[in-house]
mmCIF file of C-alpha atoms in Angstrom:
data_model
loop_
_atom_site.group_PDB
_atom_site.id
_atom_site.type_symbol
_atom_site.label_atom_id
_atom_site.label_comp_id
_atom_site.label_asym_id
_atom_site.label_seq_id
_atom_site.Cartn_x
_atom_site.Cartn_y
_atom_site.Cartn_z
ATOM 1 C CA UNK A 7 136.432 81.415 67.572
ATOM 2 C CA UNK A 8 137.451 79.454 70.737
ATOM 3 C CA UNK A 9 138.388 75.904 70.194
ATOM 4 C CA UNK A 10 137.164 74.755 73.440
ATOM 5 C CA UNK A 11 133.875 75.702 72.678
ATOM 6 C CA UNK A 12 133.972 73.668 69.454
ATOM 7 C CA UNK A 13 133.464 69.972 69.604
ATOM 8 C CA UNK A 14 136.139 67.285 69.110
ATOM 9 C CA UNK A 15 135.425 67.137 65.523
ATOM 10 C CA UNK A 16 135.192 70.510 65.059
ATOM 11 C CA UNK A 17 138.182 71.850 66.740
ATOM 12 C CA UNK A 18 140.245 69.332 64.740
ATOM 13 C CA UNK A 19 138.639 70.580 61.613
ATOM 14 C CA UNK A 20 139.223 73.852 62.647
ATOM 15 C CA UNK A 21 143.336 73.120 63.400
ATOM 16 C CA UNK A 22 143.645 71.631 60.269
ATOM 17 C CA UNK A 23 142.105 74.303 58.100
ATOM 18 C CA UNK A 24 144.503 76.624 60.428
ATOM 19 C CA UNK A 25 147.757 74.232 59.038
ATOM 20 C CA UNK A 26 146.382 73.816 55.326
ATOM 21 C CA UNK A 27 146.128 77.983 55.162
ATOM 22 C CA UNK A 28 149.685 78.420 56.415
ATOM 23 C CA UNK A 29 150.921 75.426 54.420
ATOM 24 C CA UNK A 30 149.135 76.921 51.167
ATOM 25 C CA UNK A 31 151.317 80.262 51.317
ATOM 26 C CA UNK A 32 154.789 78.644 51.994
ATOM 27 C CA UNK A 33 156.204 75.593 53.316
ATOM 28 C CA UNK A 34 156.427 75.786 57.689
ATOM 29 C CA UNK A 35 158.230 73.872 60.465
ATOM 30 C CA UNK A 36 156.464 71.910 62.709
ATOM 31 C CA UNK A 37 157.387 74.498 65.530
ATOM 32 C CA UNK A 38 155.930 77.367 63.421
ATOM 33 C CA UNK A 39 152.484 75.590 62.964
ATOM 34 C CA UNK A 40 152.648 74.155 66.878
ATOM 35 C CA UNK A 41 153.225 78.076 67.704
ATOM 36 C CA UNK A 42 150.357 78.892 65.479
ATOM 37 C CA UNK A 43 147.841 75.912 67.272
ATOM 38 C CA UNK A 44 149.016 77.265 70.760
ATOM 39 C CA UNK A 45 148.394 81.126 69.866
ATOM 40 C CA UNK A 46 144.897 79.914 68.108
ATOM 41 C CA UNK A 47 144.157 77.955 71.967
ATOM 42 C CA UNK A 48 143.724 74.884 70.420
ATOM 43 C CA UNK A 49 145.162 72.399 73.323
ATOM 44 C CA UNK A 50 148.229 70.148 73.458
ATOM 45 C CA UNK A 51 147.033 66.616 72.122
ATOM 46 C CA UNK A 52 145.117 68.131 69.348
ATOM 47 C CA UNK A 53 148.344 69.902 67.999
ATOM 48 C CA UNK A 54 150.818 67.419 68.793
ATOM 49 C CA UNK A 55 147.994 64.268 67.160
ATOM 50 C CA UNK A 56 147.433 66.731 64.258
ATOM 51 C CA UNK A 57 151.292 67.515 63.761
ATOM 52 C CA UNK A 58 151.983 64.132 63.635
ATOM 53 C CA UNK A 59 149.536 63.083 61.142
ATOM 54 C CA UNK A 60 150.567 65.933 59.196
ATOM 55 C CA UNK A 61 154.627 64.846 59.285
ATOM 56 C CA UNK A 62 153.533 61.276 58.686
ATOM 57 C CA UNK A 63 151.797 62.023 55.269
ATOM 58 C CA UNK A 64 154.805 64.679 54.795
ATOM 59 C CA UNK A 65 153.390 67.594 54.370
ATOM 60 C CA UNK A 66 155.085 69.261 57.308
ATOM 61 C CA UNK A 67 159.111 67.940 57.131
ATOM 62 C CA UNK A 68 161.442 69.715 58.714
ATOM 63 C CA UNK A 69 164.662 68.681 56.811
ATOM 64 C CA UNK A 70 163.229 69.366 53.296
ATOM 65 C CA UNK A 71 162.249 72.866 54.477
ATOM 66 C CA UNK A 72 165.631 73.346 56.340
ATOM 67 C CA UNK A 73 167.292 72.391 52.891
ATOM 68 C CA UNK A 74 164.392 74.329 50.895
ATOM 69 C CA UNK A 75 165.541 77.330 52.853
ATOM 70 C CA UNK A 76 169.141 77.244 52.945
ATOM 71 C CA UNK A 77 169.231 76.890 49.250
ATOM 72 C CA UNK A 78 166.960 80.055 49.067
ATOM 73 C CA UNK A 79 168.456 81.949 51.837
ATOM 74 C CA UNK A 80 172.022 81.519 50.818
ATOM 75 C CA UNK A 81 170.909 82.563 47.173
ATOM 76 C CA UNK A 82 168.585 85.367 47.622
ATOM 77 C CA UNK A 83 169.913 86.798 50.641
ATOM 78 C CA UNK A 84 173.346 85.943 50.602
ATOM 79 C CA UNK A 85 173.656 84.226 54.202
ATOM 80 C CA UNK A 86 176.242 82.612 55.519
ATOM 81 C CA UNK A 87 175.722 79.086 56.710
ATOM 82 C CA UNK A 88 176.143 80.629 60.744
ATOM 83 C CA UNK A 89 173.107 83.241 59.930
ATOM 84 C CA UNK A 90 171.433 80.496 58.079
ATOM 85 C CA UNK A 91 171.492 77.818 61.001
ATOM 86 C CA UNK A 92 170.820 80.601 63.221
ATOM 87 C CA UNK A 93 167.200 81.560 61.444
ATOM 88 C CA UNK A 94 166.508 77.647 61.206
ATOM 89 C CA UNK A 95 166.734 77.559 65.102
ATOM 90 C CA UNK A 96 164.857 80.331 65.565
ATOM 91 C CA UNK A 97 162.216 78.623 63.400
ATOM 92 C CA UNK A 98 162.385 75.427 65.637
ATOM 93 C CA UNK A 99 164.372 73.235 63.519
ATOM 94 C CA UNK A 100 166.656 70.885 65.289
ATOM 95 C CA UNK A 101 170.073 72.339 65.060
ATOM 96 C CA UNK A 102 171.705 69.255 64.137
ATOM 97 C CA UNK A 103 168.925 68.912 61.131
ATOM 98 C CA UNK A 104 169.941 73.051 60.232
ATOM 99 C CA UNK A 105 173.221 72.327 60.336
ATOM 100 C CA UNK A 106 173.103 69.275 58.094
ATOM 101 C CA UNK A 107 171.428 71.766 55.274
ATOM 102 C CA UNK A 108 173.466 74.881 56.094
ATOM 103 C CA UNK A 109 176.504 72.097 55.390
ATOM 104 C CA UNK A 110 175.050 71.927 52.072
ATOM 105 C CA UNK A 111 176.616 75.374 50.933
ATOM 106 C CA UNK A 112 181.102 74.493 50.678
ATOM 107 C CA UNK A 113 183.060 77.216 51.589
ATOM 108 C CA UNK A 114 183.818 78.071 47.744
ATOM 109 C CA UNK A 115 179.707 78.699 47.608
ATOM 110 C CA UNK A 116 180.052 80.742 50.633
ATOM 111 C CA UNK A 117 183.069 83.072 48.906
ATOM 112 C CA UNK A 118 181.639 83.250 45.904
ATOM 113 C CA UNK A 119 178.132 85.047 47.470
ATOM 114 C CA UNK A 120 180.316 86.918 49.286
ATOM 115 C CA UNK A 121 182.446 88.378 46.786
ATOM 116 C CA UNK A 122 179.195 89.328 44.973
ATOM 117 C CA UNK A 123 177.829 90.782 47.566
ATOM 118 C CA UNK A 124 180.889 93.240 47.821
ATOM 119 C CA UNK A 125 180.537 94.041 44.363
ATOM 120 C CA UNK A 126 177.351 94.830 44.425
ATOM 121 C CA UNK A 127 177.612 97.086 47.332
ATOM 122 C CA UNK A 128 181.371 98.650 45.808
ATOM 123 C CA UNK A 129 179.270 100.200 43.043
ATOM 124 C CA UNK A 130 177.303 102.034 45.345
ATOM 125 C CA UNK A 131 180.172 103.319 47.190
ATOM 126 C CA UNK A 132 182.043 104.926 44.665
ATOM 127 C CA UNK A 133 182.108 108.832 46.435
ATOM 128 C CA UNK A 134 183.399 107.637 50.072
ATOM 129 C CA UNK A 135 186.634 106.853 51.600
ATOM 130 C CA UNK A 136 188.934 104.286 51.709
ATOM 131 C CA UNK A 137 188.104 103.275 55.493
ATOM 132 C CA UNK A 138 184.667 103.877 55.331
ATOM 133 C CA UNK A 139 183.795 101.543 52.289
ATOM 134 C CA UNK A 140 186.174 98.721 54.218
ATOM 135 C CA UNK A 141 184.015 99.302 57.284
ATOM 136 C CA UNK A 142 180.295 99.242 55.784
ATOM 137 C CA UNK A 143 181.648 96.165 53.805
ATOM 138 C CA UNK A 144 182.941 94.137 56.858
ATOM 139 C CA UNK A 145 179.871 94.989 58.213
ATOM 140 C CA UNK A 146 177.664 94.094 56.029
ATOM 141 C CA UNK A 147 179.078 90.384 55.243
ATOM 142 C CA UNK A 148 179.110 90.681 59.083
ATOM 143 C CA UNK A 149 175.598 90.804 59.441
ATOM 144 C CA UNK A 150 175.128 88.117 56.535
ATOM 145 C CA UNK A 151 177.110 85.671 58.655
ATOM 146 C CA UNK A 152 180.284 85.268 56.875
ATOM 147 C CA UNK A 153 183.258 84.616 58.893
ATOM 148 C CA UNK A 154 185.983 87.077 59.974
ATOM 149 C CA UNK A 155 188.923 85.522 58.170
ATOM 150 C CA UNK A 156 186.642 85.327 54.567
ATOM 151 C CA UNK A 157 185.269 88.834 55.439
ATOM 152 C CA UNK A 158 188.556 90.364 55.404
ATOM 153 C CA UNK A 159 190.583 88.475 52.664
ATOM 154 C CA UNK A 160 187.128 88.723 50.294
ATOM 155 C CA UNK A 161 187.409 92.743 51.291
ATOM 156 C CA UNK A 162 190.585 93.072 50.526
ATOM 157 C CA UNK A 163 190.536 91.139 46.561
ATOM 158 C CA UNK A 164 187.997 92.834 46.004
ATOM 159 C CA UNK A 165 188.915 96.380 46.380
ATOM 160 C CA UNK A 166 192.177 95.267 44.632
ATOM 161 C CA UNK A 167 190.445 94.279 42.048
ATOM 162 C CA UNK A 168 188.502 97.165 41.991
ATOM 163 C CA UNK A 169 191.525 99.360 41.915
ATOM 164 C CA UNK A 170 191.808 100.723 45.551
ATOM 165 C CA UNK A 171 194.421 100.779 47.065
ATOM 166 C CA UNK A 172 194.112 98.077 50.280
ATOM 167 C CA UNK A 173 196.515 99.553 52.580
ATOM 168 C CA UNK A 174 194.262 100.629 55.491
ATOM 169 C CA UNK A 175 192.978 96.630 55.471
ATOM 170 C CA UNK A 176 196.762 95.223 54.870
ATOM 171 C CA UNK A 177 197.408 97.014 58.232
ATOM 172 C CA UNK A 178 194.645 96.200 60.130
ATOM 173 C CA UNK A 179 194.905 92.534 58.980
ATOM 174 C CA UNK A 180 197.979 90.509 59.075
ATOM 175 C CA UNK A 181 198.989 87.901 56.243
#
């Protein structure tokens, strides 16, 4: 299907149905659908008229999906309001408008996610070293977006907690 053989009438019925499918599985930016229109060669005005519409009667809004997923990100996932601002971007959200929801999440949210996260993944690492678990630990709050400081002082509670002795991180980290 080409839109620009389709008439007027057509082609916007034809966007639309595009949106409504996409809309029907999960809740989109208006950069995702615009993407979407563009890839599908349906031209400018038509996807900037019918994004409009579609905003206007809410049914595309970026904030409430940029709050939608933070809350879902942050709880499923485990992100860290950086990796979580970071993905909005990426899905064309405004940063200002991803920051405001990733701003949602306070920092005792944050700590708490990742201490569980570090328990989770302590129980699996029960046969290596000392250094190695501290490693694959930083790393993985790393890639979740948690800051270096947290990281490190979440690390080290918890594997005092856990009974470890934290003298490889006390020495790499000073108070």
């Amino acid at each position: 299907m080409d839109p620009a053989e389709l008439s007027p009438d057509e082609a916007w019925k034809k966007a639309k149905e595009v949106c409504f499918d996409l809309l029907a599985v999960r809740p989109r930016t208006k950069d995702e659908l615009r993407q979407t229109l563009r890839r599908k060669g349906f031209d400018e005005e038509l996807r900037e008229r019918l994004l409009g519409k579609l905003d206007s009667s809410g049914l595309v809004d970026d904030a409430a999906f940029a709050e939608q997923w933070v809350r879902s990100r942050h709880a499923y996932q485990g992100l860290a309001r950086s990796a979580l601002v970071a993905e909005l971007k990426r899905k064309g959200v405004d940063g200002q408008v991803a920051a405001q929801a990733a701003g949602e999440i306070d920092r005792e949210s944050e700590e708490q996610r990742a201490r569980e996260l570090v328990r989770k993944r302590l129980r699996a690492m029960t046969t290596l070293d000392e250094q190695t678990a501290i490693r694959r630990l930083l790393g993985t709050l790393a890639r979740k977006g948690y800051p270096q400081g947290l990281a490190y002082q979440v690390v080290r509670d918890e594997l005092k907690n856990a009974g470890a002795d934290s003298t490889p991180l006390d020495d790499a980290i000073p108070d």
